[in-house]
Every structure is written in structure tokens, then in C-alpha cells.
PDB file of C-alpha atoms in Angstrom:
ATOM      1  CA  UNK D 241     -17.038 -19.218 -12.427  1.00 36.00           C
ATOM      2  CA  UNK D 242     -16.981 -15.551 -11.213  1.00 38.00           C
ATOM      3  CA  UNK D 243     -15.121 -15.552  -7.670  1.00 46.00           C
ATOM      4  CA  UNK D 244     -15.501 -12.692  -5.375  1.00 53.00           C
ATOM      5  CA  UNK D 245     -14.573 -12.713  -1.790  1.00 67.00           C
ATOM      6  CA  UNK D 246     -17.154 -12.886   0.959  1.00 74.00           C
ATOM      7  CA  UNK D 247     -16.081 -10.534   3.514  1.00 83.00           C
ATOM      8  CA  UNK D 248     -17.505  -8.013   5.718  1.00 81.00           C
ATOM      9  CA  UNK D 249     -15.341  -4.320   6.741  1.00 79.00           C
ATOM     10  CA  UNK D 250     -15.528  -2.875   9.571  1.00 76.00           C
ATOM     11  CA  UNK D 251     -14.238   0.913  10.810  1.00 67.00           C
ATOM     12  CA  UNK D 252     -11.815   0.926  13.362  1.00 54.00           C
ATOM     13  CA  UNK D 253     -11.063   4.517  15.031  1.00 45.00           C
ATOM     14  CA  UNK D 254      -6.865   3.392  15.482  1.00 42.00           C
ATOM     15  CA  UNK D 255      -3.764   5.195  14.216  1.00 40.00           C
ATOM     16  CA  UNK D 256      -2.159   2.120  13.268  1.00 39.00           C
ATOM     17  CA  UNK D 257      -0.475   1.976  10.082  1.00 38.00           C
ATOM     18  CA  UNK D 258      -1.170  -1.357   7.356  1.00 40.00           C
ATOM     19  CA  UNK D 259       2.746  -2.267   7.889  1.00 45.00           C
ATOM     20  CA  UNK D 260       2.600  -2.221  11.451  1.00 66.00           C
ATOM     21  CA  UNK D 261       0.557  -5.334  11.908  1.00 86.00           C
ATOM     22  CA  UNK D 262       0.896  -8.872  10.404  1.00 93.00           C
ATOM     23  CA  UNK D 263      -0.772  -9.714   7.326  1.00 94.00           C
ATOM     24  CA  UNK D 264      -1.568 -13.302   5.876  1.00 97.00           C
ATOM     25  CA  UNK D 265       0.483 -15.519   4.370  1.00 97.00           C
ATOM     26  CA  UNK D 266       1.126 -19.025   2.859  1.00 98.00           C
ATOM     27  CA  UNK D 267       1.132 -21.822   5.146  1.00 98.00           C
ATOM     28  CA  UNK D 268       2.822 -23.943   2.990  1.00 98.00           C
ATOM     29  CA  UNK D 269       1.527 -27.706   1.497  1.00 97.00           C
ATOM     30  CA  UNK D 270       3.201 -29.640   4.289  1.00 98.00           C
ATOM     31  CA  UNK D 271       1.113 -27.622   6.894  1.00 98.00           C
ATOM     32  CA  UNK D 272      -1.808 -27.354   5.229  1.00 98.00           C
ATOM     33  CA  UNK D 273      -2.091 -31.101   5.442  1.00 98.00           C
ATOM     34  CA  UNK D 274      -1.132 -31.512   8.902  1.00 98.00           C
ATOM     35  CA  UNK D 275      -3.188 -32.043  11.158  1.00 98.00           C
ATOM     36  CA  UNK D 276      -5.408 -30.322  13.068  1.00 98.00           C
ATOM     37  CA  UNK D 277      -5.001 -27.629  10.048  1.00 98.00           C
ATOM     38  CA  UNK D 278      -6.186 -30.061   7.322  1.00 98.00           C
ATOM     39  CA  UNK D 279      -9.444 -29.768   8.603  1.00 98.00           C
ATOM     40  CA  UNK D 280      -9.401 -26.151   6.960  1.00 98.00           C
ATOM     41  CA  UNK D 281     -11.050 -25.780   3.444  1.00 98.00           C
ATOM     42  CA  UNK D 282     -12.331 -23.566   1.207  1.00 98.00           C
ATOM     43  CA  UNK D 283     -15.979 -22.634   1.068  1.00 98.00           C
ATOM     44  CA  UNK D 284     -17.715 -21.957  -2.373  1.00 98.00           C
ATOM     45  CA  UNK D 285     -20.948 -20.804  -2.912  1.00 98.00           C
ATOM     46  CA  UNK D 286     -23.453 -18.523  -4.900  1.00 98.00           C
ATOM     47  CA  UNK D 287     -25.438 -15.795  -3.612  1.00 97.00           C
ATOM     48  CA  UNK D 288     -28.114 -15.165  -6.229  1.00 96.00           C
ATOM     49  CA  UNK D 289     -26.602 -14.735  -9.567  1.00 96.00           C
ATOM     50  CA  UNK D 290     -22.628 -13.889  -7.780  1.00 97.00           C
ATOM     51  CA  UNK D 291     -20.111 -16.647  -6.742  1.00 97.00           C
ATOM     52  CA  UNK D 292     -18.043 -16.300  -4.127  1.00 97.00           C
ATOM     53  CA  UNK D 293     -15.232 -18.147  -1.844  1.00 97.00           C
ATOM     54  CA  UNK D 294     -14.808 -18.224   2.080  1.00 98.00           C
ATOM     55  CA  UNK D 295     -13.559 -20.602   4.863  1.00 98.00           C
ATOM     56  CA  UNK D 296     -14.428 -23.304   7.251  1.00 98.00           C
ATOM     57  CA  UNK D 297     -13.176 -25.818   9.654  1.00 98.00           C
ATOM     58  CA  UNK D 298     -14.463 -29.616  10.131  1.00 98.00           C
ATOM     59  CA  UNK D 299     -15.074 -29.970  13.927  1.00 98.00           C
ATOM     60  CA  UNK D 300     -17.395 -32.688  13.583  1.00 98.00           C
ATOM     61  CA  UNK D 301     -17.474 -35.500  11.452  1.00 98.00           C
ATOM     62  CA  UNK D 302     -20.126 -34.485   9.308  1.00 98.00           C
ATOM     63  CA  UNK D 303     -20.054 -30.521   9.582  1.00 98.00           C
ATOM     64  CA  UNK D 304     -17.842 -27.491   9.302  1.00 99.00           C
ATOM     65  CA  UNK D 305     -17.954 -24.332  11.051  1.00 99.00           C
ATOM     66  CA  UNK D 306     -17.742 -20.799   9.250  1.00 98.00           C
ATOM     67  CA  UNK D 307     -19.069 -17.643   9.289  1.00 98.00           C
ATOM     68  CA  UNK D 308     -22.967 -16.844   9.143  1.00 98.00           C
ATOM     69  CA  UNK D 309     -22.808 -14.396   6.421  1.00 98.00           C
ATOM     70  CA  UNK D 310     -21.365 -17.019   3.937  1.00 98.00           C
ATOM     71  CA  UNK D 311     -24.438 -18.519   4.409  1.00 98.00           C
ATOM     72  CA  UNK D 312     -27.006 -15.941   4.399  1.00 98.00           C
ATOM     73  CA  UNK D 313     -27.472 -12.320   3.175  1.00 97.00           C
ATOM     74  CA  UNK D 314     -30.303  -9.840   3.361  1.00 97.00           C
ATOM     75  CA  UNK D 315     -30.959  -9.782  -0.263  1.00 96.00           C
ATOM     76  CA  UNK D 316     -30.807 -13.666  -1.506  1.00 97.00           C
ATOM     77  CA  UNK D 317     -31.683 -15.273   1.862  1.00 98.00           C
ATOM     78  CA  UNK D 318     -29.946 -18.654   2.083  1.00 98.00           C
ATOM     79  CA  UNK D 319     -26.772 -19.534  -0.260  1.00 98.00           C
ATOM     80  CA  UNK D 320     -26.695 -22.219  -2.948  1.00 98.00           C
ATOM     81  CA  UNK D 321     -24.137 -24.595  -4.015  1.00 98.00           C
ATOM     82  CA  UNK D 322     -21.824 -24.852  -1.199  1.00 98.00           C
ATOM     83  CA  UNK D 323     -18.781 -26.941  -1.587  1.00 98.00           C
ATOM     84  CA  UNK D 324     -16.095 -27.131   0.994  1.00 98.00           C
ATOM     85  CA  UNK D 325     -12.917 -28.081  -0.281  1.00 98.00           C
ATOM     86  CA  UNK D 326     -10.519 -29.634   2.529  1.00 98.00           C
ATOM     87  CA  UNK D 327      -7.199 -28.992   3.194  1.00 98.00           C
ATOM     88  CA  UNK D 328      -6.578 -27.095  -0.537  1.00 98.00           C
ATOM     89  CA  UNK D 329      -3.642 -26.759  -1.857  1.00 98.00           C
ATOM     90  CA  UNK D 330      -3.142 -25.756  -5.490  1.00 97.00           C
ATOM     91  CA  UNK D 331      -5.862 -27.164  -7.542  1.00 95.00           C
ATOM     92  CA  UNK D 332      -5.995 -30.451  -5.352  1.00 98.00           C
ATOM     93  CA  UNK D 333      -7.858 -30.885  -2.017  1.00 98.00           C
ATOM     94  CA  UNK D 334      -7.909 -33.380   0.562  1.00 98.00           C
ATOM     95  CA  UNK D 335     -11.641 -34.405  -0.538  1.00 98.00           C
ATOM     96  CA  UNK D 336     -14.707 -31.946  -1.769  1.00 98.00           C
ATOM     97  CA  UNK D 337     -18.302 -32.407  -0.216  1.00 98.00           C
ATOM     98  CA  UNK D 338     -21.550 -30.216  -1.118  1.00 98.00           C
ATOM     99  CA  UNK D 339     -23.571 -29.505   1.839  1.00 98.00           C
ATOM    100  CA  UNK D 340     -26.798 -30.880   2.479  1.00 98.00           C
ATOM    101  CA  UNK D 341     -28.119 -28.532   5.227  1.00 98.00           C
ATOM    102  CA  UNK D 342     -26.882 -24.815   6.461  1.00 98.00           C
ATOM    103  CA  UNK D 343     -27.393 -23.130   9.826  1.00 98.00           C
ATOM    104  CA  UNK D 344     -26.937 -19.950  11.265  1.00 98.00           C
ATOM    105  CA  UNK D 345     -26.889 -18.719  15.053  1.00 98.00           C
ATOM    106  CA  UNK D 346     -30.080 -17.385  16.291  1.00 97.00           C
ATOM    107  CA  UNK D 347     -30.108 -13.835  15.712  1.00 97.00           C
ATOM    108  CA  UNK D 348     -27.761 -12.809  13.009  1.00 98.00           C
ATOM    109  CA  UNK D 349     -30.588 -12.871  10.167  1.00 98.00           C
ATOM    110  CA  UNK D 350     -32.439 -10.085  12.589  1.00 98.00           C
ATOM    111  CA  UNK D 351     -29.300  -8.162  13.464  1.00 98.00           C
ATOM    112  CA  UNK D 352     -28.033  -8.451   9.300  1.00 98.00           C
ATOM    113  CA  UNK D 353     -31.505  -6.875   8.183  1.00 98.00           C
ATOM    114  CA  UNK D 354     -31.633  -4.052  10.958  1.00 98.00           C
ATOM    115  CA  UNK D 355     -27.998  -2.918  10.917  1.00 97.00           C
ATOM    116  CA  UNK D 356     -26.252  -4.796   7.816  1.00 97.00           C
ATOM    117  CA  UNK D 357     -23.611  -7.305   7.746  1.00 96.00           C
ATOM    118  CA  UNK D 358     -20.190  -5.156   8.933  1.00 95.00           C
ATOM    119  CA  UNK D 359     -22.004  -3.661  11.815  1.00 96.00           C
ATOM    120  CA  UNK D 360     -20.790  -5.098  15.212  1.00 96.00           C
ATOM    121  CA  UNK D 361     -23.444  -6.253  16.453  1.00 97.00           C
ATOM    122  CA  UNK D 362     -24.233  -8.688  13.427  1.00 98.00           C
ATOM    123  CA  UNK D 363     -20.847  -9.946  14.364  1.00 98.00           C
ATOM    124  CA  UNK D 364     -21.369 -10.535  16.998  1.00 98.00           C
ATOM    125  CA  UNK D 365     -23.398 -13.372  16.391  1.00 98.00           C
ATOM    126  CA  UNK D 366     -21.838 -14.325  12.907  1.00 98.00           C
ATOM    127  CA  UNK D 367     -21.901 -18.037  13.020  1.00 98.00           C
ATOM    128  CA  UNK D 368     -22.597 -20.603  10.749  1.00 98.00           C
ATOM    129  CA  UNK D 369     -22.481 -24.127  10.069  1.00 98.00           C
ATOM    130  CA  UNK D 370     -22.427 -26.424   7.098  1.00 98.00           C
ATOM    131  CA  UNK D 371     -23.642 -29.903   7.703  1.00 98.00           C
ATOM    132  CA  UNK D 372     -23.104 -32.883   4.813  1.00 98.00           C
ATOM    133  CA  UNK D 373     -24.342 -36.752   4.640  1.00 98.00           C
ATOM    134  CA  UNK D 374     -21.204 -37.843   4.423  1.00 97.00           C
ATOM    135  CA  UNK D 375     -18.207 -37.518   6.632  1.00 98.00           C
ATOM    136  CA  UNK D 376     -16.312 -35.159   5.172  1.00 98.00           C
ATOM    137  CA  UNK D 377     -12.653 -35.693   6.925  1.00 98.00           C
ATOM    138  CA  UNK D 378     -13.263 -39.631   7.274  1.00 96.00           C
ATOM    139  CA  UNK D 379     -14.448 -38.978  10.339  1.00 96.00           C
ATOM    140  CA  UNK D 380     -12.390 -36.683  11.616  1.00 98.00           C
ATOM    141  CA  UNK D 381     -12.651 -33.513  13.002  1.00 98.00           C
ATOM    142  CA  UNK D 382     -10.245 -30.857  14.949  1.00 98.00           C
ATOM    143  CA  UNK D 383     -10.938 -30.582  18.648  1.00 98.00           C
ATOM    144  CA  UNK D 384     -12.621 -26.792  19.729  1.00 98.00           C
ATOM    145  CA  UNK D 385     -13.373 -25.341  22.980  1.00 98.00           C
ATOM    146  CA  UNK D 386     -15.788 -22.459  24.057  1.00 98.00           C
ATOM    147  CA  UNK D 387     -13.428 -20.855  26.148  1.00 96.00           C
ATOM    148  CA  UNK D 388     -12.741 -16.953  25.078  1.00 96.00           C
ATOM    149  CA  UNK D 389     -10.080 -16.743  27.823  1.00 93.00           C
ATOM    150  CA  UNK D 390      -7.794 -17.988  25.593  1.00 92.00           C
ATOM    151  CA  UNK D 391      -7.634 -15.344  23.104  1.00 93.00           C
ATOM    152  CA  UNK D 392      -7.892 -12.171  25.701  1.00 90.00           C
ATOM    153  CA  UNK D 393      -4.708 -10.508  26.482  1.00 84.00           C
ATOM    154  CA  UNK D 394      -1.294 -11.100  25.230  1.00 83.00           C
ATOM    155  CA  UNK D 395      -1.859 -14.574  24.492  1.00 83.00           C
ATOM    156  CA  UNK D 396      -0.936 -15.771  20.864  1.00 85.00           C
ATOM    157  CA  UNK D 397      -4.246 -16.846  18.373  1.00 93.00           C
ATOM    158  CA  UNK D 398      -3.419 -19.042  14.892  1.00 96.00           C
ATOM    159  CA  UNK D 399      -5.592 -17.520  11.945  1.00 98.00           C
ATOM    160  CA  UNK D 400      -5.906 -19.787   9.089  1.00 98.00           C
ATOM    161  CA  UNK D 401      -8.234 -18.940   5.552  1.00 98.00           C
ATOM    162  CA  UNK D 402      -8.140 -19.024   1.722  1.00 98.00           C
ATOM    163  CA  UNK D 403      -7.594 -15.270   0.623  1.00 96.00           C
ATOM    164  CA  UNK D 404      -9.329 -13.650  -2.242  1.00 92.00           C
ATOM    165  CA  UNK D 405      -8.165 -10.366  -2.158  1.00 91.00           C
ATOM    166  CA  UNK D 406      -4.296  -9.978  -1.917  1.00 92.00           C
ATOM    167  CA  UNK D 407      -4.288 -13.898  -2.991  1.00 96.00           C
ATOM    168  CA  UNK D 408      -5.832 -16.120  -5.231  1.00 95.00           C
ATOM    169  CA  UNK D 409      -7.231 -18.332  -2.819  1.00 97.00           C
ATOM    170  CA  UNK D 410      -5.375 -21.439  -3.972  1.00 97.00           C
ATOM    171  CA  UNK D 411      -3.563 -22.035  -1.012  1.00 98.00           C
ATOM    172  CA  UNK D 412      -3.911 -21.597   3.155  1.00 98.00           C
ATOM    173  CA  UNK D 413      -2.898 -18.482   4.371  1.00 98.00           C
ATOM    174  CA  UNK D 414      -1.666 -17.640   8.085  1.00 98.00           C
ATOM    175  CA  UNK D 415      -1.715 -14.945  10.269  1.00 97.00           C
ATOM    176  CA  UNK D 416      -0.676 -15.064  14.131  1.00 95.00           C
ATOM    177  CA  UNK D 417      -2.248 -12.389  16.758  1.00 90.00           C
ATOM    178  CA  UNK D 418       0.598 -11.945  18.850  1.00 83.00           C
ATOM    179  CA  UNK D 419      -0.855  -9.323  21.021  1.00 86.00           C
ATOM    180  CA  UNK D 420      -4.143 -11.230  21.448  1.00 86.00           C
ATOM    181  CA  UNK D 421      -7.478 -10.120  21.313  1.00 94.00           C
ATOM    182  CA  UNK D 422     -10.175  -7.808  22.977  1.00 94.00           C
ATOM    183  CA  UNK D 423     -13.973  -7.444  23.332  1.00 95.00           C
ATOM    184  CA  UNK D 424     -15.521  -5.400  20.842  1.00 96.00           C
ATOM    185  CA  UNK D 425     -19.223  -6.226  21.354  1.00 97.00           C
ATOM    186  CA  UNK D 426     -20.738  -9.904  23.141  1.00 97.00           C
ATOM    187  CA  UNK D 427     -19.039 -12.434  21.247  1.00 97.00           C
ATOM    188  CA  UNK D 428     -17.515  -9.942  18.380  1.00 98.00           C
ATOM    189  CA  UNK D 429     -13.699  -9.517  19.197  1.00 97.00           C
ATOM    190  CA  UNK D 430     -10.646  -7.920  17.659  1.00 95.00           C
ATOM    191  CA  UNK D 431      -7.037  -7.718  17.619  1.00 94.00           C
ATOM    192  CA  UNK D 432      -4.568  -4.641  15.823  1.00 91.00           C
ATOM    193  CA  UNK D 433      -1.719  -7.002  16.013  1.00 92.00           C
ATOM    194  CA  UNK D 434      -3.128  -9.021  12.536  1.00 94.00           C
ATOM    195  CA  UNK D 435      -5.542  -8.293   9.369  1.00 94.00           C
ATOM    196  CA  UNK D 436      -7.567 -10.578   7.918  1.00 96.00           C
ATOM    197  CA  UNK D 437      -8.084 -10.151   3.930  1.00 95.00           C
ATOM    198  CA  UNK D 438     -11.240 -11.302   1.825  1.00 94.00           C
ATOM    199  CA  UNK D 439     -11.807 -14.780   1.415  1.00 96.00           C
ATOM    200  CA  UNK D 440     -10.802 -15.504   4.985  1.00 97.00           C
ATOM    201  CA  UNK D 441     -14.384 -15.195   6.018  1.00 97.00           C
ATOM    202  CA  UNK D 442     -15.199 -18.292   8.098  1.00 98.00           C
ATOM    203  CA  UNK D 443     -11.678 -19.406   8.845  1.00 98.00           C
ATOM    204  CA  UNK D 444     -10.760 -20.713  12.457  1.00 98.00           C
ATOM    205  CA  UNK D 445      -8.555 -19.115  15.016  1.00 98.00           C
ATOM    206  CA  UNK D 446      -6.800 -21.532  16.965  1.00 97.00           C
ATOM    207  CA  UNK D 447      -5.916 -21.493  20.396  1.00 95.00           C
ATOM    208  CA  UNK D 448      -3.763 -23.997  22.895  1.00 92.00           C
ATOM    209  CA  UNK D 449      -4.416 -24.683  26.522  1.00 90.00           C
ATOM    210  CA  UNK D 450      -1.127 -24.842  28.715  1.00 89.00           C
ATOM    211  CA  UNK D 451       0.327 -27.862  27.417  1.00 93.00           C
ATOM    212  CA  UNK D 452       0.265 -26.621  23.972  1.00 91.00           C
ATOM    213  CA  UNK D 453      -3.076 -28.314  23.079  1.00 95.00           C
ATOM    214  CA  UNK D 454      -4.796 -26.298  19.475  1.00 97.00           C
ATOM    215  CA  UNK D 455      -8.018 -26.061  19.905  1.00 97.00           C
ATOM    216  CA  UNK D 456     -10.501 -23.697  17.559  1.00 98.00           C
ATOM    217  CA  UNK D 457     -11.390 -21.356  19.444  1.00 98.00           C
ATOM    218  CA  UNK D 458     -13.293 -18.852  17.430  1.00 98.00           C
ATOM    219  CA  UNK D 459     -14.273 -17.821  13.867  1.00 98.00           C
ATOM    220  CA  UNK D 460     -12.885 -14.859  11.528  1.00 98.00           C
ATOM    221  CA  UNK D 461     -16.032 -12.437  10.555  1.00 98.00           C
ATOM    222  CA  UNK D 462     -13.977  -9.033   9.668  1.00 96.00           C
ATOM    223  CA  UNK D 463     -11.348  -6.991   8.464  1.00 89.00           C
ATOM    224  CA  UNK D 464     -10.788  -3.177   8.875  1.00 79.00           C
ATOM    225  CA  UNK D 465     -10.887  -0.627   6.044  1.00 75.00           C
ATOM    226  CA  UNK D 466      -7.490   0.189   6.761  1.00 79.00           C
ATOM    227  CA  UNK D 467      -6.247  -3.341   6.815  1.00 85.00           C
ATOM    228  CA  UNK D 468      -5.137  -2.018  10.348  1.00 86.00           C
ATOM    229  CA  UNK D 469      -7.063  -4.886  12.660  1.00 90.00           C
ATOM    230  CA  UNK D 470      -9.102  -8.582  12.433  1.00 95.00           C
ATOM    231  CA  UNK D 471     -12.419  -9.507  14.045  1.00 97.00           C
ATOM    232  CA  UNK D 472     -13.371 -13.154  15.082  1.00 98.00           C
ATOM    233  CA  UNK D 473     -16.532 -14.302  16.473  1.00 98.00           C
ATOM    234  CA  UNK D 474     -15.682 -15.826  19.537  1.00 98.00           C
ATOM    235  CA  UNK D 475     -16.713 -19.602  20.460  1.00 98.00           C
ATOM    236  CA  UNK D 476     -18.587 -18.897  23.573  1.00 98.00           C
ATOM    237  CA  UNK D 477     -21.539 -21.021  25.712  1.00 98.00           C
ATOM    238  CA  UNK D 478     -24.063 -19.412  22.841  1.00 98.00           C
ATOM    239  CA  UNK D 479     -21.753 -21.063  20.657  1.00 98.00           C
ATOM    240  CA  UNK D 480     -20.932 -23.811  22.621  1.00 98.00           C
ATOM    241  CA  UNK D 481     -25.019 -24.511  22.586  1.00 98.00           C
ATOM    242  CA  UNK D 482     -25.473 -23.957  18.514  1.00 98.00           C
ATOM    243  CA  UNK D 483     -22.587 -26.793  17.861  1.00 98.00           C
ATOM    244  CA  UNK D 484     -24.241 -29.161  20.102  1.00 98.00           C
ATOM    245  CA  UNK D 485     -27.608 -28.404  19.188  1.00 98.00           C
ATOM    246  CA  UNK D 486     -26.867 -28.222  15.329  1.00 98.00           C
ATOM    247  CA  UNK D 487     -23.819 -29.971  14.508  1.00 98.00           C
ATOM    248  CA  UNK D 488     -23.398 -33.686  13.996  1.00 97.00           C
TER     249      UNK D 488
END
């Protein structure tokens, strides 16, 4: 199996340097299967002939939330073959589960086709879900809140992901935005304090209320040419209404 990561660029206009911002790194086994982070996996799939890896989180019992363009691209339509590997580590996972059934949020196949998949505006609404017949945590799921207040501002964000392009995607990577984020475009936000490298794609940004609470809070869609700045897709009431609507 050919892996290549699925990941979407976008240009920043910053004069921050690579080594001024924090960049991914191993989470470690113990982490990776502690809760609420075991609920991370890697996402495999084919689009057309090409294979290629991304992220995902289980936040309900029998689906995981990624990014839209894992799911769908302009020139093969729908992907094939998706497996979500929980809580990987190595070669061994916490459980693997094909998906049954695929959705994306209304609007990203329109905005994809007109301006491509690393323009803002298709990230803006660069949400997907993965849904299975079987539970795939055992019926568990990590808690998430539409509520982009908590990742404005100074306020700290957890980015978790399997890399595929500084890494070989065998284990979960982390990357904190200490600086918080800021609105790019509707739902499409970024942050210079972090970068986000290939294979991320789909992985969940976590959040906390005031008691320390981690709730997913958000999505991560991009990373800058430059590796100078990361771009989420924010869980918002659009979102809030797609998980509802869509996810079991």
C-alpha cells in the first residue's frame, strides 16, 4: 500500500520563521491510550487509484469526526476503503472498523469544485464524518462542544493527528496552540503559534471549559507553505447541527 498524506496548504502573508512556532510531536503510548485521546485514530483510505492516511476522533458511539476532504475530492468524488484505526500506536490499535457510510457538511463539495480544496473558503466548511455499524470505541466516545470561544485569544488548544510528512504516521503526534486562535473566514480559523504537518488532516483540537473539562472543539483542515501556522475548522452551531443531524 502506497501512503501519501491527505492534506491541504494554505498561504499565509506572516514573517514568522518555521522554528519560531511549535511543531508536532509524539504523544507517547501511555497517552495515546488515555482517555479522552484514545478516541483518536488513523484514517485510511483510497482516492481513485492513490492511498492515503488522515485523522479522526470518535464522538459518538458509532461515528468519527474528520475532515471533509478525506472524504471527498473534485476528481474521484467520494473515497473508498476507509478504515479508522483507534488509538494507534506502533503497528497495534485499540480496534480497526471500515466505515459503512461518509458525510460531508453542506457546502464544501460546491466550494472544493469552484475554488479547490486549500482555498479558505472550502475550509471553511471542511467537515466530515465517518459513520460504522458497529460501535467502534465500545461505546464510547469523547465529549465535544460547539463553542469557538474557547479557542479565540490566548487560550491554549490540544492538537492531536497521525503525521505523514515529517513522521511515519505510526504513532500520535501533539502540538499545543499556546497563543490561541483567530478567525480566518466563517468557521475556518488559524493560529502562528503551531503547524500542523500532512497526515494530521482530520485530527481534533481539544479545548477545556474552566474546570479543566477537554472537550473537541474543532477539526484540523490546513497547514501553511511555510510550516509557519495551522488551520482548524471550528465546531460551530453549523457544526453543532451536521453532528446531530448525521452522527449516531
Amino acid at each position: 500500500m502506497i501512503q501519501r498524506s491527505a492534506f491541504a496548504f494554505f498561504a499565509l502573508a506572516t514573517t514568522a520563521l518555521a522554528q519560531t512556532v511549535d511543531a508536532p510531536q509524539p504523544f507517547g503510548a501511555a497517552k495515546t491510550r488515555t482517555f479522552p485521546f484514545s478516541m483518536t485514530g488513523k484514517l485510511i483510505f483510497a482516492q481513485g487509484a492513490d492511498w492515503f492516511q488522515g485523522s479522526g476522533t470518535v464522538i459518538r458511539p458509532y461515528s468519527v469526526l474528520t475532515a471533509a476532504h478525506n472524504l471527498w475530492d473534485a476528481d474521484h468524488g467520494f473515497s473508498t476503503d476507509l478504515l479508522f484505526r483507534r488509538a494507534l500506536n506502533g503497528q497495534d490499535s485499540a480496534g480497526d472498523r471500515y466505515a459503512s457510510r461518509v458525510y460531508v457538511l453542506g457546502g464544501y463539495r460546491e466550494k472544493a469544485r469552484r475554488h479547490g480544496a486549500d482555498d479558505f473558503r472550502s475550509f471553511s466548511q471542511d467537515l466530515g464524518a465517518l459513520i460504522f455499524s458497529d460501535p467502534v470505541a465500545n461505546g464510547s466516545s469523547a465529549g465535544w462542544w460547539a463553542n469557538p470561544a474557547l479557542l479565540l485569544g490566548r487560550k491554549p488548544a490540544l492538537a492531536l493527528g497521525y503525521g505523514a510528512q515529517l513522521h511515519d504516521g505510526t504513532e500520535l503526534l501533539a502540538v499545543e496552540a499556546t497563543t490561541g486562535f483567530e478567525r480566518v473566514f466563517g468557521g475556518f480559523f488559524d493560529s502562528e503559534s503551531l503547524f500542523f504537518e500532512g497526515g494530521m488532516s482530520g485530527g481534533p483540537i481539544f479545548g477545556q471549559n474552566a474546570t479543566g473539562e477537554l472537550f473537541v472543539t474543532g477539526v484540523v483542515v490546513a497547514g501553511s507553505e511555510g510550516m509557519t501556522a495551522g488551520g482548524i475548522r471550528v465546531l460551530d452551531a453549523t457544526a453543532a447541527a451536521f453532528v446531530r443531524q448525521y452522527m449516531k
